[in-house]
Amino acid sequence: MNLLSLHQSLLRSIAAVGLAAAALAPVAQAATPSALLSGYTAQAGSPAVPARGQQFFTAHHGREWGCASCHGAVPTKTGKHASTGKTIGALAPAFNPERFTDAARTEKWFRRNCNDVVGRECTAAEKADVLSWLLTLKP
């Protein structure tokens, strides 16, 4: 590979990383559940559907656990990890004001939990749907 080709390849890689970072920017800067929802919805390119989020949350996706296995069918109360028994605070933001206030932490837990529940990372649309449903749960 000559120097010009190497330089062009490097520029394309830098541009791709920049585009990926720009796509994540709305989520990375979020500090509220609503802001996170807006970011996921923008990434998905379609509106979130709370009913679809509830269905995703309560269903099993071919794996041993579903979201509700640890968080409860209606995640407004304390849950319990299915294998460790560790207590898990309420997931719905109206019942736990610390939920979905840190973008990095939210992404970390979506990544871990989606791998456990679905066997892959969740899509932006799935995250938006689940979060939109959780935001409908009120005391």
Tab-separated table of C-alpha atoms in Angstrom:
chain	number	residue	atom	x	y	z
A	1	MET	CA	0.000	0.000	0.000
A	2	ASN	CA	1.508	3.357	-0.954
A	3	LEU	CA	1.557	6.387	1.316
A	4	LEU	CA	-1.360	8.106	-0.453
A	5	SER	CA	-3.575	5.028	-0.152
A	6	LEU	CA	-2.656	4.660	3.505
A	7	HIS	CA	-3.476	8.325	4.140
A	8	GLN	CA	-6.859	8.031	2.373
A	9	SER	CA	-7.685	4.890	4.336
A	10	LEU	CA	-6.807	6.640	7.592
A	11	LEU	CA	-9.012	9.627	6.688
A	12	ARG	CA	-11.954	7.324	5.895
A	13	SER	CA	-11.510	5.588	9.262
A	14	ILE	CA	-11.395	8.897	11.108
A	15	ALA	CA	-14.538	10.054	9.294
A	16	ALA	CA	-16.355	6.817	10.199
A	17	VAL	CA	-15.439	7.209	13.871
A	18	GLY	CA	-16.622	10.826	13.779
A	19	LEU	CA	-19.975	9.823	12.290
A	20	ALA	CA	-20.435	7.110	14.905
A	21	ALA	CA	-19.635	9.561	17.705
A	22	ALA	CA	-22.083	12.099	16.266
A	23	ALA	CA	-24.826	9.471	16.196
A	24	LEU	CA	-24.244	8.707	19.877
A	25	ALA	CA	-23.896	12.336	20.970
A	26	PRO	CA	-27.570	12.802	21.951
A	27	VAL	CA	-27.361	9.774	24.251
A	28	ALA	CA	-23.898	10.528	25.636
A	29	GLN	CA	-24.942	14.003	26.806
A	30	ALA	CA	-28.232	12.965	28.355
A	31	ALA	CA	-28.794	13.538	32.058
A	32	THR	CA	-32.497	12.736	32.306
A	33	PRO	CA	-34.627	9.772	31.261
A	34	SER	CA	-36.475	12.001	28.769
A	35	ALA	CA	-33.221	13.155	27.196
A	36	LEU	CA	-32.028	9.556	26.888
A	37	LEU	CA	-35.336	8.620	25.294
A	38	SER	CA	-34.953	11.461	22.788
A	39	GLY	CA	-31.472	10.232	21.908
A	40	TYR	CA	-32.566	6.624	21.416
A	41	THR	CA	-35.571	7.729	19.372
A	42	ALA	CA	-33.349	9.872	17.147
A	43	GLN	CA	-30.940	6.960	16.664
A	44	ALA	CA	-33.816	4.605	15.866
A	45	GLY	CA	-35.309	7.025	13.352
A	46	SER	CA	-38.836	6.251	14.497
A	47	PRO	CA	-41.051	7.071	17.476
A	48	ALA	CA	-40.894	4.895	20.574
A	49	VAL	CA	-43.922	2.691	21.253
A	50	PRO	CA	-44.572	2.067	24.975
A	51	ALA	CA	-46.764	-1.003	24.333
A	52	ARG	CA	-43.978	-2.566	22.293
A	53	GLY	CA	-41.564	-1.754	25.141
A	54	GLN	CA	-43.812	-3.494	27.667
A	55	GLN	CA	-44.091	-6.527	25.409
A	56	PHE	CA	-40.305	-6.662	24.960
A	57	PHE	CA	-39.772	-6.284	28.718
A	58	THR	CA	-42.186	-9.038	29.764
A	59	ALA	CA	-41.348	-11.558	27.004
A	60	HIS	CA	-38.674	-14.218	26.871
A	61	HIS	CA	-36.466	-14.015	23.802
A	62	GLY	CA	-35.254	-17.588	23.571
A	63	ARG	CA	-33.006	-17.234	26.605
A	64	GLU	CA	-33.379	-18.412	30.192
A	65	TRP	CA	-34.317	-14.966	31.518
A	66	GLY	CA	-36.442	-12.045	30.442
A	67	CYS	CA	-36.168	-8.498	31.812
A	68	ALA	CA	-39.047	-9.250	34.196
A	69	SER	CA	-37.148	-12.220	35.667
A	70	CYS	CA	-35.123	-9.792	37.777
A	71	HIS	CA	-37.027	-6.496	37.596
A	72	GLY	CA	-40.574	-7.855	38.009
A	73	ALA	CA	-43.415	-7.776	35.462
A	74	VAL	CA	-44.162	-4.206	36.521
A	75	PRO	CA	-40.775	-2.790	37.586
A	76	THR	CA	-42.060	-0.296	40.146
A	77	LYS	CA	-40.782	-2.205	43.167
A	78	THR	CA	-37.470	-3.664	44.254
A	79	GLY	CA	-36.417	-6.633	42.139
A	80	LYS	CA	-34.034	-9.495	42.762
A	81	HIS	CA	-31.341	-10.880	40.456
A	82	ALA	CA	-32.441	-14.293	39.212
A	83	SER	CA	-29.166	-16.078	39.919
A	84	THR	CA	-27.365	-14.078	42.620
A	85	GLY	CA	-30.416	-12.973	44.608
A	86	LYS	CA	-28.937	-9.469	44.808
A	87	THR	CA	-31.523	-6.730	45.401
A	88	ILE	CA	-32.188	-4.480	42.410
A	89	GLY	CA	-33.807	-1.068	42.915
A	90	ALA	CA	-37.018	-0.209	41.092
A	91	LEU	CA	-36.356	0.303	37.389
A	92	ALA	CA	-39.149	2.765	36.579
A	93	PRO	CA	-37.780	6.319	36.960
A	94	ALA	CA	-40.879	7.569	38.826
A	95	PHE	CA	-40.133	5.007	41.545
A	96	ASN	CA	-36.347	5.408	41.547
A	97	PRO	CA	-35.149	8.904	40.593
A	98	GLU	CA	-31.566	7.662	40.072
A	99	ARG	CA	-32.590	5.535	37.096
A	100	PHE	CA	-31.610	6.652	33.610
A	101	THR	CA	-29.745	9.766	34.763
A	102	ASP	CA	-26.262	8.660	33.674
A	103	ALA	CA	-25.841	7.836	29.982
A	104	ALA	CA	-22.698	5.741	30.402
A	105	ARG	CA	-24.222	3.691	33.200
A	106	THR	CA	-27.450	3.243	31.229
A	107	GLU	CA	-25.519	1.970	28.216
A	108	LYS	CA	-23.454	-0.357	30.407
A	109	TRP	CA	-26.572	-1.994	31.878
A	110	PHE	CA	-28.472	-2.140	28.589
A	111	ARG	CA	-25.453	-3.887	27.051
A	112	ARG	CA	-25.132	-6.426	29.899
A	113	ASN	CA	-28.827	-7.086	30.331
A	114	CYS	CA	-29.603	-7.312	26.626
A	115	ASN	CA	-26.817	-9.865	26.203
A	116	ASP	CA	-28.351	-11.916	29.039
A	117	VAL	CA	-31.928	-11.558	27.842
A	118	VAL	CA	-31.677	-11.424	24.053
A	119	GLY	CA	-28.169	-12.724	23.401
A	120	ARG	CA	-27.098	-9.486	21.692
A	121	GLU	CA	-27.060	-5.749	22.233
A	122	CYS	CA	-30.476	-4.127	22.063
A	123	THR	CA	-31.221	-1.803	19.191
A	124	ALA	CA	-31.856	1.895	19.739
A	125	ALA	CA	-35.539	1.238	18.919
A	126	GLU	CA	-35.785	-1.488	21.574
A	127	LYS	CA	-34.139	0.774	24.173
A	128	ALA	CA	-36.486	3.620	23.224
A	129	ASP	CA	-39.554	1.389	23.423
A	130	VAL	CA	-38.637	-0.018	26.851
A	131	LEU	CA	-37.692	3.373	28.267
A	132	SER	CA	-40.863	4.958	26.887
A	133	TRP	CA	-42.928	2.266	28.642
A	134	LEU	CA	-41.008	2.702	31.898
A	135	LEU	CA	-41.737	6.435	31.757
A	136	THR	CA	-45.491	5.720	31.622
A	137	LEU	CA	-45.351	3.977	35.018
A	138	LYS	CA	-46.416	6.469	37.676
A	139	PRO	CA	-47.135	6.210	41.420
